[in-house]
PDB file of C-alpha atoms in Angstrom:
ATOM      1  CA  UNK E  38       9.764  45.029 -17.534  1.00  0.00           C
ATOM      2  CA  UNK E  39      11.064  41.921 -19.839  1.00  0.00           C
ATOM      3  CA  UNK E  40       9.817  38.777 -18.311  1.00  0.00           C
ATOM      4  CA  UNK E  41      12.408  35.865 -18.734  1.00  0.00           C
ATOM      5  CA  UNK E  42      11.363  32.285 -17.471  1.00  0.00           C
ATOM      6  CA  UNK E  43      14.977  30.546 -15.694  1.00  0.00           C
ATOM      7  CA  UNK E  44      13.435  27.152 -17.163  1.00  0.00           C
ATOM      8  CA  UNK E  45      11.223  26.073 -19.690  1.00  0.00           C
ATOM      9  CA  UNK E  46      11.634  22.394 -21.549  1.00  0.00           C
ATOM     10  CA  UNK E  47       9.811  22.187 -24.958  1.00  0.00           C
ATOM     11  CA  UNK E  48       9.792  18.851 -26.995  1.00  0.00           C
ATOM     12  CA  UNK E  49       8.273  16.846 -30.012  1.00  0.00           C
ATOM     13  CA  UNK E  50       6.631  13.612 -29.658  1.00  0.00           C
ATOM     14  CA  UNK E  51       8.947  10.445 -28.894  1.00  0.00           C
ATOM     15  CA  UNK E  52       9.114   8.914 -32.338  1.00  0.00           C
ATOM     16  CA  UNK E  53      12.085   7.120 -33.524  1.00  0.00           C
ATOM     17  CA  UNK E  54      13.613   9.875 -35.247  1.00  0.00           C
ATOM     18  CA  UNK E  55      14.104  11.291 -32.108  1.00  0.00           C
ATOM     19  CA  UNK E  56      13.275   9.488 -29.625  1.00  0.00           C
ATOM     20  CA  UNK E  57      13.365   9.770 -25.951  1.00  0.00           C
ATOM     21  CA  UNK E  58      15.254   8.034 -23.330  1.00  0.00           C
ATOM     22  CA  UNK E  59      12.160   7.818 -20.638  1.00  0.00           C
ATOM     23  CA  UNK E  60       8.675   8.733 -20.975  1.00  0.00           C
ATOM     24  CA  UNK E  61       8.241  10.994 -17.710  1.00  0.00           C
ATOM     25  CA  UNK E  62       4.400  12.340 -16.915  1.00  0.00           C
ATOM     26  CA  UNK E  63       4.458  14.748 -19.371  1.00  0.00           C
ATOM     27  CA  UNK E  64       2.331  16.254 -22.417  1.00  0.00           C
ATOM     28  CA  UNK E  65       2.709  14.203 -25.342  1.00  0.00           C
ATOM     29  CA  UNK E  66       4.521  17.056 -26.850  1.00  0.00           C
ATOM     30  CA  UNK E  67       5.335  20.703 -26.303  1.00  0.00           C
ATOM     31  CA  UNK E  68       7.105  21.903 -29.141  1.00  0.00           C
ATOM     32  CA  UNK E  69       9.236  25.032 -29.706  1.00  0.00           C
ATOM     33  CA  UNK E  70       6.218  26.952 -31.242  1.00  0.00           C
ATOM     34  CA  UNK E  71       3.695  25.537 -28.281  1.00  0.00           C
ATOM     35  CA  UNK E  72       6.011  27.236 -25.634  1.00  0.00           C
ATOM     36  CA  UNK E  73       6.035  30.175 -27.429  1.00  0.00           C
ATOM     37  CA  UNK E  74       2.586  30.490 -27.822  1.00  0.00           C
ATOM     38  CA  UNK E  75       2.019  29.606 -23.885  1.00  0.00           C
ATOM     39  CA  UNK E  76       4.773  32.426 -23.221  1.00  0.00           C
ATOM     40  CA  UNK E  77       2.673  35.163 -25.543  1.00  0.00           C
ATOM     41  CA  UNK E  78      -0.669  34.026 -23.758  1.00  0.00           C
ATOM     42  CA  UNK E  79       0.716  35.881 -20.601  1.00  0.00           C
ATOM     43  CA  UNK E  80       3.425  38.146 -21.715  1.00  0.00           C
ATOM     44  CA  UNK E  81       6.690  36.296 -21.142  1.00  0.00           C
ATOM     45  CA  UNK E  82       8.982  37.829 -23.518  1.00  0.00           C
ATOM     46  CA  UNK E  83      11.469  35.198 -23.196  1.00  0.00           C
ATOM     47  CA  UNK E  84      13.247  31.636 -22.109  1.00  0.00           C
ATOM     48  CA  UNK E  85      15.960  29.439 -20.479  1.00  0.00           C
ATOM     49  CA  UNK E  86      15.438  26.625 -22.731  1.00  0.00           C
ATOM     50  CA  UNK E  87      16.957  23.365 -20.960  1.00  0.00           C
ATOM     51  CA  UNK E  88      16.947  20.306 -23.028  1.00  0.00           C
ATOM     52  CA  UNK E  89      15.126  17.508 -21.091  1.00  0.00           C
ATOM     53  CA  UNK E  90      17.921  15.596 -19.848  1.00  0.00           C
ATOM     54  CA  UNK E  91      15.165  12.648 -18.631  1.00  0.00           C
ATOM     55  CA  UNK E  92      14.003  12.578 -22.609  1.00  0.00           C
ATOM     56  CA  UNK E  93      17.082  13.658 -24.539  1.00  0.00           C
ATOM     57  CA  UNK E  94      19.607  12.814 -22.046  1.00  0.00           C
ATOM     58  CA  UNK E  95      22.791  14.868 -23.737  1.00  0.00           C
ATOM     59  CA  UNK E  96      21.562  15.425 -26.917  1.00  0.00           C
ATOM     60  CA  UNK E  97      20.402  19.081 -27.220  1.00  0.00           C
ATOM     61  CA  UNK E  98      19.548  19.380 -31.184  1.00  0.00           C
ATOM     62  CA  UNK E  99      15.944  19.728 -30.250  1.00  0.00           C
ATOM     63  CA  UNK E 100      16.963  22.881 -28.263  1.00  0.00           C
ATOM     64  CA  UNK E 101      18.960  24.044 -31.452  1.00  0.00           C
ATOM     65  CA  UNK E 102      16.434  23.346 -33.828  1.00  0.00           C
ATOM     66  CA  UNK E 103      13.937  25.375 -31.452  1.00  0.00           C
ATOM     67  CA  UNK E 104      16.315  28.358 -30.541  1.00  0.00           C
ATOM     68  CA  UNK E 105      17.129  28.506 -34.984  1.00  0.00           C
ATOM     69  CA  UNK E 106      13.308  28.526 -35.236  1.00  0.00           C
ATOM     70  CA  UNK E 107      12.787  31.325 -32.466  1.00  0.00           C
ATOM     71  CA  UNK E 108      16.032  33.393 -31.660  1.00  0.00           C
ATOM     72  CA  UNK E 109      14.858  35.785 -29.928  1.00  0.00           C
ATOM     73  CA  UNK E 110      13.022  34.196 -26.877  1.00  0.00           C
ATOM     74  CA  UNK E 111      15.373  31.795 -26.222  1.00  0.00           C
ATOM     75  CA  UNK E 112      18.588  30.574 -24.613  1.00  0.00           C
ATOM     76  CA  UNK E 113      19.379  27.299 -24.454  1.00  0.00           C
ATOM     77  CA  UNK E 114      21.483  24.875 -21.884  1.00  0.00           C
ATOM     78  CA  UNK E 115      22.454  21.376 -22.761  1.00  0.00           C
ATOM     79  CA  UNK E 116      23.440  18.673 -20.368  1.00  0.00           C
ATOM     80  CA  UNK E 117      26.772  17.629 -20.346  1.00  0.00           C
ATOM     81  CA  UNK E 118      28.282  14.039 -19.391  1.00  0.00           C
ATOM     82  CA  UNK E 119      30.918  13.684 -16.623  1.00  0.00           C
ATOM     83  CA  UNK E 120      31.929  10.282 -17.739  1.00  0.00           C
ATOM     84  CA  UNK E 121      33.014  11.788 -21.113  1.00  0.00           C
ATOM     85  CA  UNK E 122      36.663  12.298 -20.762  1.00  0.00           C
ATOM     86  CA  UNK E 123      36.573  15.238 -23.988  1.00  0.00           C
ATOM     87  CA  UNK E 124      33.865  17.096 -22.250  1.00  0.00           C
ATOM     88  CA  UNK E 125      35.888  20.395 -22.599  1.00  0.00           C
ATOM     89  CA  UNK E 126      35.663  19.720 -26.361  1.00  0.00           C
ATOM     90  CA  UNK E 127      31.429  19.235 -26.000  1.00  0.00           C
ATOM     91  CA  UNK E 128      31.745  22.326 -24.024  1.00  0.00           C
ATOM     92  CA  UNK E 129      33.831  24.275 -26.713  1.00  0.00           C
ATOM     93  CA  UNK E 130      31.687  23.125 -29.188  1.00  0.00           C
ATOM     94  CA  UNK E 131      28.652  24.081 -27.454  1.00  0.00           C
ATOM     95  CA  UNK E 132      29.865  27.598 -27.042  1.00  0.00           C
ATOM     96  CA  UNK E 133      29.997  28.306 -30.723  1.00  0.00           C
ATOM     97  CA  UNK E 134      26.369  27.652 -31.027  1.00  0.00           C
ATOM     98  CA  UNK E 135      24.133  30.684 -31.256  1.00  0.00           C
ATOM     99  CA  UNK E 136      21.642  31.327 -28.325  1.00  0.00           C
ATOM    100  CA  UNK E 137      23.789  28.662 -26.090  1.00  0.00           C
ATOM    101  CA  UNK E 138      23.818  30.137 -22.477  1.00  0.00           C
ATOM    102  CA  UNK E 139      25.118  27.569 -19.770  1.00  0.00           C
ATOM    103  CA  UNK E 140      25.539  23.721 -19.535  1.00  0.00           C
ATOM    104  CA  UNK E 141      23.864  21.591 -16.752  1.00  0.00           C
ATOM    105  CA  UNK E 142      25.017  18.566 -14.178  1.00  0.00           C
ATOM    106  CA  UNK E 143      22.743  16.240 -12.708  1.00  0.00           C
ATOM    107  CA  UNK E 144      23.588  15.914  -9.284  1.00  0.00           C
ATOM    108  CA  UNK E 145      20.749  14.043  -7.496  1.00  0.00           C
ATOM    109  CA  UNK E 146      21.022  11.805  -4.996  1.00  0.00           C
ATOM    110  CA  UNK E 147      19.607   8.750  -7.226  1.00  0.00           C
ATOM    111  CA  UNK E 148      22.551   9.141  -9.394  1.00  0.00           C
ATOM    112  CA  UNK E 149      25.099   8.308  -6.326  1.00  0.00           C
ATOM    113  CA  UNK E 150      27.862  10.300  -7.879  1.00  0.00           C
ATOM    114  CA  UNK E 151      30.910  11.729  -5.748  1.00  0.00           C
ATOM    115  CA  UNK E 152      30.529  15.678  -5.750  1.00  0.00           C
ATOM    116  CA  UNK E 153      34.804  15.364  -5.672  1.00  0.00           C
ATOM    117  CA  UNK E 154      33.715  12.939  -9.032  1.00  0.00           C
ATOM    118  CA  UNK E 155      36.831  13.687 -11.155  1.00  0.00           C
ATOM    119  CA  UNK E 156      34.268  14.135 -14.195  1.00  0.00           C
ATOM    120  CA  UNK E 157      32.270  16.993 -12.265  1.00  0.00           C
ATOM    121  CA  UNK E 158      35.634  18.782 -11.628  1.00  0.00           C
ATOM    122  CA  UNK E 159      36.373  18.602 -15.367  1.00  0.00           C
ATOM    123  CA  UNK E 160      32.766  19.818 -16.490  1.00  0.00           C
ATOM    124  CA  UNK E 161      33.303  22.574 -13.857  1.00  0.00           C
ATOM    125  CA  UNK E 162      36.782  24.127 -15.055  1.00  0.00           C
ATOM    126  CA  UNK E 163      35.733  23.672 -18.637  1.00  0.00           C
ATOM    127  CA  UNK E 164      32.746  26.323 -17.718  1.00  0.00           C
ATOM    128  CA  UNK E 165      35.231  28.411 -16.386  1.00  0.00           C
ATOM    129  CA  UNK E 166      37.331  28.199 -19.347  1.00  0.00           C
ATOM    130  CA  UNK E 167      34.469  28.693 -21.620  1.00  0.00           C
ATOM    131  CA  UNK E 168      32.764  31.334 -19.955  1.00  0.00           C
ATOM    132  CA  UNK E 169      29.314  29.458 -19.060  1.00  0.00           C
ATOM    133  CA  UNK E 170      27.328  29.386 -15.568  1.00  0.00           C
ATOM    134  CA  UNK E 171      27.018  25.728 -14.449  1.00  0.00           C
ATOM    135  CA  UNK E 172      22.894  24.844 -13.637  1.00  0.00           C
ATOM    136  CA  UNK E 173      22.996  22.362 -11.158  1.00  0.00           C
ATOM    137  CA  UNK E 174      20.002  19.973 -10.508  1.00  0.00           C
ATOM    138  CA  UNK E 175      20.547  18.663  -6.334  1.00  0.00           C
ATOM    139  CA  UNK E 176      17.430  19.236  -4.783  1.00  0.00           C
ATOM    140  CA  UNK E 177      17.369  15.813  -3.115  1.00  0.00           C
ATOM    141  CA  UNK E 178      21.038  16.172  -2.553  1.00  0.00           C
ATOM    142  CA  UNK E 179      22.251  19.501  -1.442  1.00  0.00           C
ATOM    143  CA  UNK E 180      25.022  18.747   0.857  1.00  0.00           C
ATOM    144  CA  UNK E 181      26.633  17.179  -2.397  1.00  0.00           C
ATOM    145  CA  UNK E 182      25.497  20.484  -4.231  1.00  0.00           C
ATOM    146  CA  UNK E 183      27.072  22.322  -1.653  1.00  0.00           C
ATOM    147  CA  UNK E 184      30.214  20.294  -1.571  1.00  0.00           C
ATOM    148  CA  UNK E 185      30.773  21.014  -5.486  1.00  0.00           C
ATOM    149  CA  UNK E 186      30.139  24.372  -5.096  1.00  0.00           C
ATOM    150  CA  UNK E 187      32.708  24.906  -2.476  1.00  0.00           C
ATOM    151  CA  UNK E 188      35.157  22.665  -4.458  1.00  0.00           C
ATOM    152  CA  UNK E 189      34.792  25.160  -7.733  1.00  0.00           C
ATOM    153  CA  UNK E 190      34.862  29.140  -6.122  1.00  0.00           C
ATOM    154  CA  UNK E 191      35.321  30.429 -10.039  1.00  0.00           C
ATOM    155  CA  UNK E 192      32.883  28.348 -11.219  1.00  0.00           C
ATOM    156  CA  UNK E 193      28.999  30.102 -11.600  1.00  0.00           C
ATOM    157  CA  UNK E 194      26.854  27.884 -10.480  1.00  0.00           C
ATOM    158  CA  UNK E 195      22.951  28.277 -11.143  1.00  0.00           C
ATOM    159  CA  UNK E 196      21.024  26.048  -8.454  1.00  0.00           C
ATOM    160  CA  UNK E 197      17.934  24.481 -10.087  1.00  0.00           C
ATOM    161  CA  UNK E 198      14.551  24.310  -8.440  1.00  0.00           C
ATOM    162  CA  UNK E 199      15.575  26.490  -5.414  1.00  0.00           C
ATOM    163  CA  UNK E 200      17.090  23.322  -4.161  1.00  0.00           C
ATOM    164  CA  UNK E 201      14.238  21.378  -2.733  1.00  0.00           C
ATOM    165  CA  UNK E 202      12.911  18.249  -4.327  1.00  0.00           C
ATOM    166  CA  UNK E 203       9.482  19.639  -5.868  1.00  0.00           C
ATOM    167  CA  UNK E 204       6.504  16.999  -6.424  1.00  0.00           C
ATOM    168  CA  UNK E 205       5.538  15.805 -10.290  1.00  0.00           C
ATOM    169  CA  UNK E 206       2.105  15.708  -9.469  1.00  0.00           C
ATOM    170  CA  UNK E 207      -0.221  16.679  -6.258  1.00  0.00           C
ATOM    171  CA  UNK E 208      -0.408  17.051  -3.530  1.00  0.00           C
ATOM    172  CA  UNK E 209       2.115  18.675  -2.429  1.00  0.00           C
ATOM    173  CA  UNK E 210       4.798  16.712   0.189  1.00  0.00           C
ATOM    174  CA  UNK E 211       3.651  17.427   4.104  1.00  0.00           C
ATOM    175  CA  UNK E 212       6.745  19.209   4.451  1.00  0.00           C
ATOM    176  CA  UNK E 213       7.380  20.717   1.617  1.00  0.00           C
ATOM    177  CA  UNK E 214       9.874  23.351   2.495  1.00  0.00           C
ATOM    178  CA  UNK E 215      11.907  21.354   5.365  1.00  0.00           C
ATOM    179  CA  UNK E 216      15.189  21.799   3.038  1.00  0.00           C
ATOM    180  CA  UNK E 217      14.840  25.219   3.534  1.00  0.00           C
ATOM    181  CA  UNK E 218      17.409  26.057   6.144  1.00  0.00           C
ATOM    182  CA  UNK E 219      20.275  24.222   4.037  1.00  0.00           C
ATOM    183  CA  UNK E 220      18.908  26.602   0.838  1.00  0.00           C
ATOM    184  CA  UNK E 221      19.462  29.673   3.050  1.00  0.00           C
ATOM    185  CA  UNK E 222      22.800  28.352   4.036  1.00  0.00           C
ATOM    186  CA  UNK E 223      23.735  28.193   0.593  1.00  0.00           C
ATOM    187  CA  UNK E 224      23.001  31.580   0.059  1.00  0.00           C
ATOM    188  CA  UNK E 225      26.253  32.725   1.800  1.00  0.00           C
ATOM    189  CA  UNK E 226      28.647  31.352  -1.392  1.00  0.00           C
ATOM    190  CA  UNK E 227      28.718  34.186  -3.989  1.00  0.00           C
ATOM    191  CA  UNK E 228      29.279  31.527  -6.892  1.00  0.00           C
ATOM    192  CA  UNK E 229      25.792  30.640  -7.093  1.00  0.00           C
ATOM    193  CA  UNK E 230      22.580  32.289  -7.992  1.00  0.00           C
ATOM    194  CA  UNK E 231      18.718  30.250  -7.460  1.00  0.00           C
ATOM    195  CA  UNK E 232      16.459  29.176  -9.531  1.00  0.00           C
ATOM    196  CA  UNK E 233      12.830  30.246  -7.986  1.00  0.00           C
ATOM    197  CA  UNK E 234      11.239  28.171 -10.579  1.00  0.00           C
ATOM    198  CA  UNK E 235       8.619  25.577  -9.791  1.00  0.00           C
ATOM    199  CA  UNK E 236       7.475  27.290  -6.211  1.00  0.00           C
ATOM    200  CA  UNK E 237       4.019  26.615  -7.142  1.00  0.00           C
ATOM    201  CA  UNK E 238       3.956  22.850  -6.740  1.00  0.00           C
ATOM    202  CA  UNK E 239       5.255  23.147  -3.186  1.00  0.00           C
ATOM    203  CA  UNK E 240       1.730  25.153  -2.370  1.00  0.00           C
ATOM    204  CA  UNK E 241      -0.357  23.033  -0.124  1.00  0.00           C
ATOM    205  CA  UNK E 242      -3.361  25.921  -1.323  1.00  0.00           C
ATOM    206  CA  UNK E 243      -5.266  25.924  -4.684  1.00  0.00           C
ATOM    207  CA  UNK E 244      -3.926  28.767  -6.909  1.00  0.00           C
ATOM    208  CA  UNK E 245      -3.218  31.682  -6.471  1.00  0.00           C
ATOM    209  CA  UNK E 246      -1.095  29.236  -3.842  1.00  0.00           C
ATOM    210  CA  UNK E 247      -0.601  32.528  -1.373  1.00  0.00           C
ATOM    211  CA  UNK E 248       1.129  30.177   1.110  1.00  0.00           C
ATOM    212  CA  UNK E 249       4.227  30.331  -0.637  1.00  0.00           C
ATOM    213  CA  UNK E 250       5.187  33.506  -0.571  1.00  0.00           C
ATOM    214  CA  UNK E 251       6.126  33.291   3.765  1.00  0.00           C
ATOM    215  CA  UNK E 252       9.156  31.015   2.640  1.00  0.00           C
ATOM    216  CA  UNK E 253       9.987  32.730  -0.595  1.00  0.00           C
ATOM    217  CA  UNK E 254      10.499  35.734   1.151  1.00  0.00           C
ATOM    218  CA  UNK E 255      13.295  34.006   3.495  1.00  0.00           C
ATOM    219  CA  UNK E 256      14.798  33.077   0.708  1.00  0.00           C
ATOM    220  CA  UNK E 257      14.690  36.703  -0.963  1.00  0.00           C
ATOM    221  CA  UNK E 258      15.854  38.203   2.025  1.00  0.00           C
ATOM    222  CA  UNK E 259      18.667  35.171   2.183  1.00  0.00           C
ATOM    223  CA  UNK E 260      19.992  35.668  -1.577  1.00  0.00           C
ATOM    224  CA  UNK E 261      18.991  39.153  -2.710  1.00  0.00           C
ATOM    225  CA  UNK E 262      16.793  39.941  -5.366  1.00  0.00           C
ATOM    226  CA  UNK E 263      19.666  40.172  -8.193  1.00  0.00           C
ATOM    227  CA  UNK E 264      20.377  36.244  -7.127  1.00  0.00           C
ATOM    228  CA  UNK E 265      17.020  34.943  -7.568  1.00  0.00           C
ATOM    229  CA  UNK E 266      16.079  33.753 -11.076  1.00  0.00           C
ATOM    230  CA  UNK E 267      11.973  33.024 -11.516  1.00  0.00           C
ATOM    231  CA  UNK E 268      10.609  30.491 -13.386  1.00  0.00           C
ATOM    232  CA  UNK E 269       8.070  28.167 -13.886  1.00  0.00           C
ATOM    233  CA  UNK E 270       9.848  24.405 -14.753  1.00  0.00           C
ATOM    234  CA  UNK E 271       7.278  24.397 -17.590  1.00  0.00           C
ATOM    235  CA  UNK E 272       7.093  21.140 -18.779  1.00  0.00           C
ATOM    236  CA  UNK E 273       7.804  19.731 -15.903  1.00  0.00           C
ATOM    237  CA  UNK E 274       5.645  20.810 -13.498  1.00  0.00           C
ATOM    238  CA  UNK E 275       1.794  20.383 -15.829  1.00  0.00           C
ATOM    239  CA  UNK E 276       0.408  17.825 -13.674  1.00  0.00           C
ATOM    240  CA  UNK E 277       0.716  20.186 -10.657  1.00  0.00           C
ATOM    241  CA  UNK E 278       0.124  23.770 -12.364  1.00  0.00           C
ATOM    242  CA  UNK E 279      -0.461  24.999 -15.982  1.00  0.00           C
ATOM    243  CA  UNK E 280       1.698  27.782 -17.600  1.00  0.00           C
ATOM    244  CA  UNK E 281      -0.616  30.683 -16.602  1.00  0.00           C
ATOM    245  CA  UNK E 282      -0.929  29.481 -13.270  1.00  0.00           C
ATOM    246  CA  UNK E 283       3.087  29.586 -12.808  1.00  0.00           C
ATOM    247  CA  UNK E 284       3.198  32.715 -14.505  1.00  0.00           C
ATOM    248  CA  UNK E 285       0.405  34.917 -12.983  1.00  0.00           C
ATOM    249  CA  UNK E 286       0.530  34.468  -8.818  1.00  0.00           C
ATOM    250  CA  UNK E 287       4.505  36.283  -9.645  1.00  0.00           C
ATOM    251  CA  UNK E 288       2.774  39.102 -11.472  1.00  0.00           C
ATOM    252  CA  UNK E 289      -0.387  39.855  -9.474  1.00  0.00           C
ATOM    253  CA  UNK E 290       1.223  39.469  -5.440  1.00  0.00           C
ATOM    254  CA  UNK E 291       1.407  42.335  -4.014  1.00  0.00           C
ATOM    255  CA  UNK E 292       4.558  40.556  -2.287  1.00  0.00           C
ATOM    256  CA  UNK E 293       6.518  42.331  -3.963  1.00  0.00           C
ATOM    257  CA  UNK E 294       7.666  45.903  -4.899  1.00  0.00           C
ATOM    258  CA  UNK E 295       7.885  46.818  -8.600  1.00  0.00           C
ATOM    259  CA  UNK E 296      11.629  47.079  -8.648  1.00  0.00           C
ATOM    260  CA  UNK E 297      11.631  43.347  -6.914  1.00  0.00           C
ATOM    261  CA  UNK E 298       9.364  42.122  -9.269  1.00  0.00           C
ATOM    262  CA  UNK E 299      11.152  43.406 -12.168  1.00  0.00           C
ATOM    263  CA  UNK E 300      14.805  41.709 -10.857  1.00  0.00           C
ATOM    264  CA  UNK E 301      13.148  38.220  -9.634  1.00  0.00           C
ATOM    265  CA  UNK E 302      11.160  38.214 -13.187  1.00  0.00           C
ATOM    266  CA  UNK E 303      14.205  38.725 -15.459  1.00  0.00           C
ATOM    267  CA  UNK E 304      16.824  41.061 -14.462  1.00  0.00           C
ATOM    268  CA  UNK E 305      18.574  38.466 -12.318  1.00  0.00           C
ATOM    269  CA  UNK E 306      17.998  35.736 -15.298  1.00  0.00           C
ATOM    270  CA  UNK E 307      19.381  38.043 -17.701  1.00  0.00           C
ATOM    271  CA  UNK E 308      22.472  38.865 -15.392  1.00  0.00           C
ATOM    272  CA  UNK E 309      23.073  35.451 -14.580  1.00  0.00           C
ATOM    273  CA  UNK E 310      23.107  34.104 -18.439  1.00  0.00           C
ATOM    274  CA  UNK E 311      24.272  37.120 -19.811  1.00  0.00           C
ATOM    275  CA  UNK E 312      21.186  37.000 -22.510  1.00  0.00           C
ATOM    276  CA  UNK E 313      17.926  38.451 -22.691  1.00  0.00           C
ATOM    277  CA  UNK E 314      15.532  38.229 -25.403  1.00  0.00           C
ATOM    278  CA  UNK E 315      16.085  42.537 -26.873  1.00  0.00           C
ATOM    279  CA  UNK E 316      19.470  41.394 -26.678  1.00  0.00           C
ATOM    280  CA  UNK E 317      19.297  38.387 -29.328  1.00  0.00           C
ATOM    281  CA  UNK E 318      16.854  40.456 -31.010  1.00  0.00           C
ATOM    282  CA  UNK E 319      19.436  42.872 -31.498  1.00  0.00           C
ATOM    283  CA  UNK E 320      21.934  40.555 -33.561  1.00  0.00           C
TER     284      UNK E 320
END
């Protein structure tokens, strides 16, 4: 099966020619060729590269640089602003760049912006218009997720994180998965497909973190397996779980069937994006 991770951030070190925005717990760098060389350590053939809005805000020439330097293991997704009134112009831009795959909104709650925010409508017909899935980052905020999503039925939305506000470093929150209910709500608009990426950090259990898999599978049955994207949030997540530790518990449960594993791992991801890495290779 080809194994596609629905999020992976890579990034240099914050100098000035680049530099970044915030300095979130991270590695002092992951580059393009460290993620790569995490991914071939345990077989994943290939990436959602999302450029770290906290570091980079809407500048995604790191992602470029990294997806010219590897194009076949990655797509990429840039950030766009909602306060930029030409944002259908970044958008058509965006879509001429090879080994671009979706744009992303940042909907949290800490950002107190108005899912009817005239800016949010404009992002979300431009995707439309340009052919792109929308990722959408409200997992402290899902009623305003939810509230977007209804507002935009032709839009494709991707929901980030599986919706629920995931810790930066341990231990996990004491109730980790009490946003559940709203995510399985969710599940009944057909514009949106989830993220399952960063379900490790919400394991109250050392790794192989087996007590995940009782809400995951609530959330399979909820969505379907050809609406649920894995992945690992690699950077993000390091202070809770390392790349192989993300990776592996997906690989070895025996949660899942074969033909399950093989959708949840990158057959939804590749349907969703409309990429996978044998296709780039092929170009």
């Amino acid at each position: 099966m080809t194994i596609i991770d629905s999020q992976v951030h890579a990034y240099e070190a914050n100098t000035p020619k680049r530099p970044w925005a915030s300095v979130p717990n991270w590695p002092d760098h992951v580059t393009g060729d460290e993620m790569v060389a995490a991914m071939d350590r345990v077989g994943v053939d290939g990436a959602i590269f999302i450029s770290a809005f906290s570091m980079y805000q809407y500048d995604a020439s790191y992602a470029v640089e990294v997806q010219r330097a590897h194009s076949t293991r990655f797509g990429i997704v840039k950030p766009v602003n909602p306060d930029d009134p030409a944002v259908d112009d970044v958008v058509a831009e965006w879509k001429k760049i090879p080994g671009a795959v979706g744009i992303r909104i940042m909907l949290t709650r800490e950002g107190k912006r108005d899912p009817a925010d005239p800016g949010l409508d404009r992002i979300a017909r431009s995707a439309v218009r340009h052919d792109f899935p929308v990722n959408i980052l409200c997992w402290d905020n899902l009623d305003a997720g939810t509230k977007l999503i209804d507002r935009h039925p032709d839009t494709r939305f991707i929901l980030d994180h599986l919706g629920i506000l995931q810790p930066r470093v341990p231990p996990a929150p004491p109730e980790p998965w009490a946003g559940l209910p709203k995510v399985l709500e969710l599940a009944k608009r057909k514009n949106v497909v989830i993220k399952v990426s960063g379900a490790c950090t919400l394991s109250k259990e050392p790794y192989p973190y087996s007590d995940i898999w009782d809400p995951l599978k609530r959330v399979f049955d909820a969505w379907g397996f050809d609406r649920c994207l894995w992945g690992t949030d690699w950077t993000r997540a390091f202070a809770v779980v390392n790349y192989e530790q993300a990776v592996k518990p997906f690989l070895e449960t025996d949660r899942l069937s074969s033909s399950e594993r093989a959708m949840l791992m990158g057959g939804a991801c590749a349907k969703a994006y409309g990429w996978s890495p044998k296709q780039a290779s092929r170009q």
